[in-house]
mmCIF file with all atom_site columns, C-alpha atoms in Angstrom:
data_model
loop_
_atom_site.group_PDB
_atom_site.id
_atom_site.type_symbol
_atom_site.label_atom_id
_atom_site.label_alt_id
_atom_site.label_comp_id
_atom_site.label_asym_id
_atom_site.label_entity_id
_atom_site.label_seq_id
_atom_site.pdbx_PDB_ins_code
_atom_site.Cartn_x
_atom_site.Cartn_y
_atom_site.Cartn_z
_atom_site.occupancy
_atom_site.B_iso_or_equiv
_atom_site.pdbx_formal_charge
_atom_site.auth_seq_id
_atom_site.auth_comp_id
_atom_site.auth_asym_id
_atom_site.auth_atom_id
_atom_site.pdbx_PDB_model_num
ATOM 1  C CA . UNK A 1 1  ? 366.935 73.994 165.251 1.00 0.00 ? 206 UNK A CA 1
ATOM 2  C CA . UNK A 1 2  ? 363.572 75.501 164.207 1.00 0.00 ? 207 UNK A CA 1
ATOM 3  C CA . UNK A 1 3  ? 361.525 77.050 166.957 1.00 0.00 ? 208 UNK A CA 1
ATOM 4  C CA . UNK A 1 4  ? 357.807 77.474 166.597 1.00 0.00 ? 209 UNK A CA 1
ATOM 5  C CA . UNK A 1 5  ? 357.059 81.066 166.263 1.00 0.00 ? 210 UNK A CA 1
ATOM 6  C CA . UNK A 1 6  ? 353.537 82.700 166.048 1.00 0.00 ? 211 UNK A CA 1
ATOM 7  C CA . UNK A 1 7  ? 352.578 86.354 165.538 1.00 0.00 ? 212 UNK A CA 1
ATOM 8  C CA . UNK A 1 8  ? 349.155 87.966 165.167 1.00 0.00 ? 213 UNK A CA 1
ATOM 9  C CA . UNK A 1 9  ? 347.652 91.372 165.320 1.00 0.00 ? 214 UNK A CA 1
ATOM 10 C CA . UNK A 1 10 ? 344.241 91.661 166.976 1.00 0.00 ? 215 UNK A CA 1
ATOM 11 C CA . UNK A 1 11 ? 342.488 95.020 167.365 1.00 0.00 ? 216 UNK A CA 1
ATOM 12 C CA . UNK A 1 12 ? 345.745 96.843 166.787 1.00 0.00 ? 217 UNK A CA 1
ATOM 13 C CA . UNK A 1 13 ? 347.774 94.864 169.341 1.00 0.00 ? 218 UNK A CA 1
ATOM 14 C CA . UNK A 1 14 ? 350.572 92.541 168.356 1.00 0.00 ? 219 UNK A CA 1
ATOM 15 C CA . UNK A 1 15 ? 350.828 89.191 170.114 1.00 0.00 ? 220 UNK A CA 1
ATOM 16 C CA . UNK A 1 16 ? 353.953 87.036 169.695 1.00 0.00 ? 221 UNK A CA 1
ATOM 17 C CA . UNK A 1 17 ? 354.703 83.490 170.819 1.00 0.00 ? 222 UNK A CA 1
ATOM 18 C CA . UNK A 1 18 ? 357.612 81.222 170.570 1.00 0.00 ? 223 UNK A CA 1
ATOM 19 C CA . UNK A 1 19 ? 358.285 77.747 171.895 1.00 0.00 ? 224 UNK A CA 1
ATOM 20 C CA . UNK A 1 20 ? 356.395 74.432 172.476 1.00 0.00 ? 225 UNK A CA 1
ATOM 21 C CA . UNK A 1 21 ? 355.662 71.962 175.109 1.00 0.00 ? 226 UNK A CA 1
ATOM 22 C CA . UNK A 1 22 ? 353.521 71.549 178.198 1.00 0.00 ? 227 UNK A CA 1
ATOM 23 C CA . UNK A 1 23 ? 353.613 73.845 181.050 1.00 0.00 ? 228 UNK A CA 1
ATOM 24 C CA . UNK A 1 24 ? 352.526 73.872 184.837 1.00 0.00 ? 229 UNK A CA 1
ATOM 25 C CA . UNK A 1 25 ? 352.990 77.583 185.605 1.00 0.00 ? 230 UNK A CA 1
ATOM 26 C CA . UNK A 1 26 ? 352.999 80.972 183.993 1.00 0.00 ? 231 UNK A CA 1
ATOM 27 C CA . UNK A 1 27 ? 355.085 83.999 185.272 1.00 0.00 ? 232 UNK A CA 1
ATOM 28 C CA . UNK A 1 28 ? 353.615 87.375 183.905 1.00 0.00 ? 233 UNK A CA 1
ATOM 29 C CA . UNK A 1 29 ? 355.997 90.191 183.745 1.00 0.00 ? 234 UNK A CA 1
ATOM 30 C CA . UNK A 1 30 ? 354.203 93.560 183.082 1.00 0.00 ? 235 UNK A CA 1
ATOM 31 C CA . UNK A 1 31 ? 350.557 94.531 182.820 1.00 0.00 ? 236 UNK A CA 1
ATOM 32 C CA . UNK A 1 32 ? 348.104 92.436 180.791 1.00 0.00 ? 237 UNK A CA 1
ATOM 33 C CA . UNK A 1 33 ? 345.445 95.097 181.378 1.00 0.00 ? 238 UNK A CA 1
ATOM 34 C CA . UNK A 1 34 ? 347.679 97.686 179.617 1.00 0.00 ? 239 UNK A CA 1
ATOM 35 C CA . UNK A 1 35 ? 348.626 95.103 176.863 1.00 0.00 ? 240 UNK A CA 1
ATOM 36 C CA . UNK A 1 36 ? 352.345 95.408 177.713 1.00 0.00 ? 241 UNK A CA 1
ATOM 37 C CA . UNK A 1 37 ? 353.578 92.128 179.156 1.00 0.00 ? 242 UNK A CA 1
ATOM 38 C CA . UNK A 1 38 ? 355.749 89.047 178.847 1.00 0.00 ? 243 UNK A CA 1
ATOM 39 C CA . UNK A 1 39 ? 354.326 85.623 179.777 1.00 0.00 ? 244 UNK A CA 1
ATOM 40 C CA . UNK A 1 40 ? 356.844 82.838 180.585 1.00 0.00 ? 245 UNK A CA 1
ATOM 41 C CA . UNK A 1 41 ? 355.515 79.238 180.400 1.00 0.00 ? 246 UNK A CA 1
ATOM 42 C CA . UNK A 1 42 ? 357.254 76.923 182.727 1.00 0.00 ? 247 UNK A CA 1
ATOM 43 C CA . UNK A 1 43 ? 357.211 73.104 182.832 1.00 0.00 ? 248 UNK A CA 1
ATOM 44 C CA . UNK A 1 44 ? 357.530 70.509 185.605 1.00 0.00 ? 249 UNK A CA 1
ATOM 45 C CA . UNK A 1 45 ? 361.315 70.683 185.385 1.00 0.00 ? 250 UNK A CA 1
ATOM 46 C CA . UNK A 1 46 ? 361.193 74.517 186.044 1.00 0.00 ? 251 UNK A CA 1
ATOM 47 C CA . UNK A 1 47 ? 362.296 75.138 182.424 1.00 0.00 ? 252 UNK A CA 1
ATOM 48 C CA . UNK A 1 48 ? 360.728 77.914 180.276 1.00 0.00 ? 253 UNK A CA 1
ATOM 49 C CA . UNK A 1 49 ? 359.195 76.130 177.362 1.00 0.00 ? 254 UNK A CA 1
ATOM 50 C CA . UNK A 1 50 ? 357.552 79.188 175.694 1.00 0.00 ? 255 UNK A CA 1
ATOM 51 C CA . UNK A 1 51 ? 357.330 82.912 175.965 1.00 0.00 ? 256 UNK A CA 1
ATOM 52 C CA . UNK A 1 52 ? 354.411 85.173 174.817 1.00 0.00 ? 257 UNK A CA 1
ATOM 53 C CA . UNK A 1 53 ? 354.345 88.868 174.697 1.00 0.00 ? 258 UNK A CA 1
ATOM 54 C CA . UNK A 1 54 ? 352.426 91.977 173.827 1.00 0.00 ? 259 UNK A CA 1
ATOM 55 C CA . UNK A 1 55 ? 354.061 95.440 173.546 1.00 0.00 ? 260 UNK A CA 1
ATOM 56 C CA . UNK A 1 56 ? 357.467 94.091 174.723 1.00 0.00 ? 261 UNK A CA 1
ATOM 57 C CA . UNK A 1 57 ? 359.404 93.411 171.537 1.00 0.00 ? 262 UNK A CA 1
ATOM 58 C CA . UNK A 1 58 ? 361.892 91.866 170.869 1.00 0.00 ? 263 UNK A CA 1
ATOM 59 C CA . UNK A 1 59 ? 361.863 89.442 173.892 1.00 0.00 ? 264 UNK A CA 1
ATOM 60 C CA . UNK A 1 60 ? 360.007 86.662 172.082 1.00 0.00 ? 265 UNK A CA 1
ATOM 61 C CA . UNK A 1 61 ? 362.352 86.645 169.147 1.00 0.00 ? 266 UNK A CA 1
ATOM 62 C CA . UNK A 1 62 ? 365.289 86.654 171.619 1.00 0.00 ? 267 UNK A CA 1
ATOM 63 C CA . UNK A 1 63 ? 363.809 83.524 173.376 1.00 0.00 ? 268 UNK A CA 1
ATOM 64 C CA . UNK A 1 64 ? 363.488 81.812 169.913 1.00 0.00 ? 269 UNK A CA 1
ATOM 65 C CA . UNK A 1 65 ? 367.125 82.601 169.317 1.00 0.00 ? 270 UNK A CA 1
ATOM 66 C CA . UNK A 1 66 ? 368.213 81.308 172.717 1.00 0.00 ? 271 UNK A CA 1
ATOM 67 C CA . UNK A 1 67 ? 366.349 77.979 171.978 1.00 0.00 ? 272 UNK A CA 1
ATOM 68 C CA . UNK A 1 68 ? 367.714 77.788 168.495 1.00 0.00 ? 273 UNK A CA 1
ATOM 69 C CA . UNK A 1 69 ? 371.379 78.064 169.960 1.00 0.00 ? 274 UNK A CA 1
ATOM 70 C CA . UNK A 1 70 ? 370.593 74.930 172.080 1.00 0.00 ? 275 UNK A CA 1
ATOM 71 C CA . UNK A 1 71 ? 370.411 76.917 175.302 1.00 0.00 ? 276 UNK A CA 1
ATOM 72 C CA . UNK A 1 72 ? 367.570 76.828 177.916 1.00 0.00 ? 277 UNK A CA 1
ATOM 73 C CA . UNK A 1 73 ? 365.936 79.327 180.302 1.00 0.00 ? 278 UNK A CA 1
ATOM 74 C CA . UNK A 1 74 ? 365.127 78.205 183.861 1.00 0.00 ? 279 UNK A CA 1
ATOM 75 C CA . UNK A 1 75 ? 362.602 79.532 186.397 1.00 0.00 ? 280 UNK A CA 1
ATOM 76 C CA . UNK A 1 76 ? 365.502 80.881 188.525 1.00 0.00 ? 281 UNK A CA 1
ATOM 77 C CA . UNK A 1 77 ? 366.696 83.065 185.744 1.00 0.00 ? 282 UNK A CA 1
ATOM 78 C CA . UNK A 1 78 ? 363.361 85.004 185.634 1.00 0.00 ? 283 UNK A CA 1
ATOM 79 C CA . UNK A 1 79 ? 361.873 84.885 189.045 1.00 0.00 ? 284 UNK A CA 1
ATOM 80 C CA . UNK A 1 80 ? 363.509 88.198 190.140 1.00 0.00 ? 285 UNK A CA 1
ATOM 81 C CA . UNK A 1 81 ? 361.941 91.103 188.217 1.00 0.00 ? 286 UNK A CA 1
ATOM 82 C CA . UNK A 1 82 ? 365.059 93.153 188.574 1.00 0.00 ? 287 UNK A CA 1
ATOM 83 C CA . UNK A 1 83 ? 367.178 90.740 186.627 1.00 0.00 ? 288 UNK A CA 1
ATOM 84 C CA . UNK A 1 84 ? 364.470 89.003 184.611 1.00 0.00 ? 289 UNK A CA 1
ATOM 85 C CA . UNK A 1 85 ? 365.825 90.020 181.265 1.00 0.00 ? 290 UNK A CA 1
ATOM 86 C CA . UNK A 1 86 ? 369.524 89.501 182.009 1.00 0.00 ? 291 UNK A CA 1
ATOM 87 C CA . UNK A 1 87 ? 369.387 86.173 179.998 1.00 0.00 ? 292 UNK A CA 1
ATOM 88 C CA . UNK A 1 88 ? 369.114 88.244 176.757 1.00 0.00 ? 293 UNK A CA 1
ATOM 89 C CA . UNK A 1 89 ? 372.722 89.476 177.304 1.00 0.00 ? 294 UNK A CA 1
ATOM 90 C CA . UNK A 1 90 ? 373.919 85.852 176.843 1.00 0.00 ? 295 UNK A CA 1
ATOM 91 C CA . UNK A 1 91 ? 372.606 85.587 173.254 1.00 0.00 ? 296 UNK A CA 1
ATOM 92 C CA . UNK A 1 92 ? 375.501 84.886 170.852 1.00 0.00 ? 297 UNK A CA 1
ATOM 93 C CA . UNK A 1 93 ? 377.911 83.743 173.706 1.00 0.00 ? 298 UNK A CA 1
ATOM 94 C CA . UNK A 1 94 ? 379.357 80.292 173.337 1.00 0.00 ? 299 UNK A CA 1
ATOM 95 C CA . UNK A 1 95 ? 377.653 77.313 174.845 1.00 0.00 ? 300 UNK A CA 1
ATOM 96 C CA . UNK A 1 96 ? 379.323 76.178 178.119 1.00 0.00 ? 301 UNK A CA 1
ATOM 97 C CA . UNK A 1 97 ? 381.433 72.940 177.838 1.00 0.00 ? 302 UNK A CA 1
ATOM 98 C CA . UNK A 1 98 ? 379.376 69.888 178.974 1.00 0.00 ? 303 UNK A CA 1
ATOM 99 C CA . UNK A 1 99 ? 381.429 66.993 180.356 1.00 0.00 ? 304 UNK A CA 1
#
């Protein structure tokens, strides 16, 4: 499945964005002032619909890969800063069986 992906370079800072859909909340990990952050866009169902970043490669590409594998990312998986990027370790693992 194709995942919308956007990249731009503004004043020497790279901004990346992947995903689509509406959102009700944004969780910021890192420092926007220092241009080193990840923004997780979360919808009404507490699912991450998009991710944007600056100075934090390759997290946006990893999110696009997760979505292209038919997987999703929930708010509960990113709320704790200590384990926020643990979901990246699941890339390439088989999808769980759905009954």
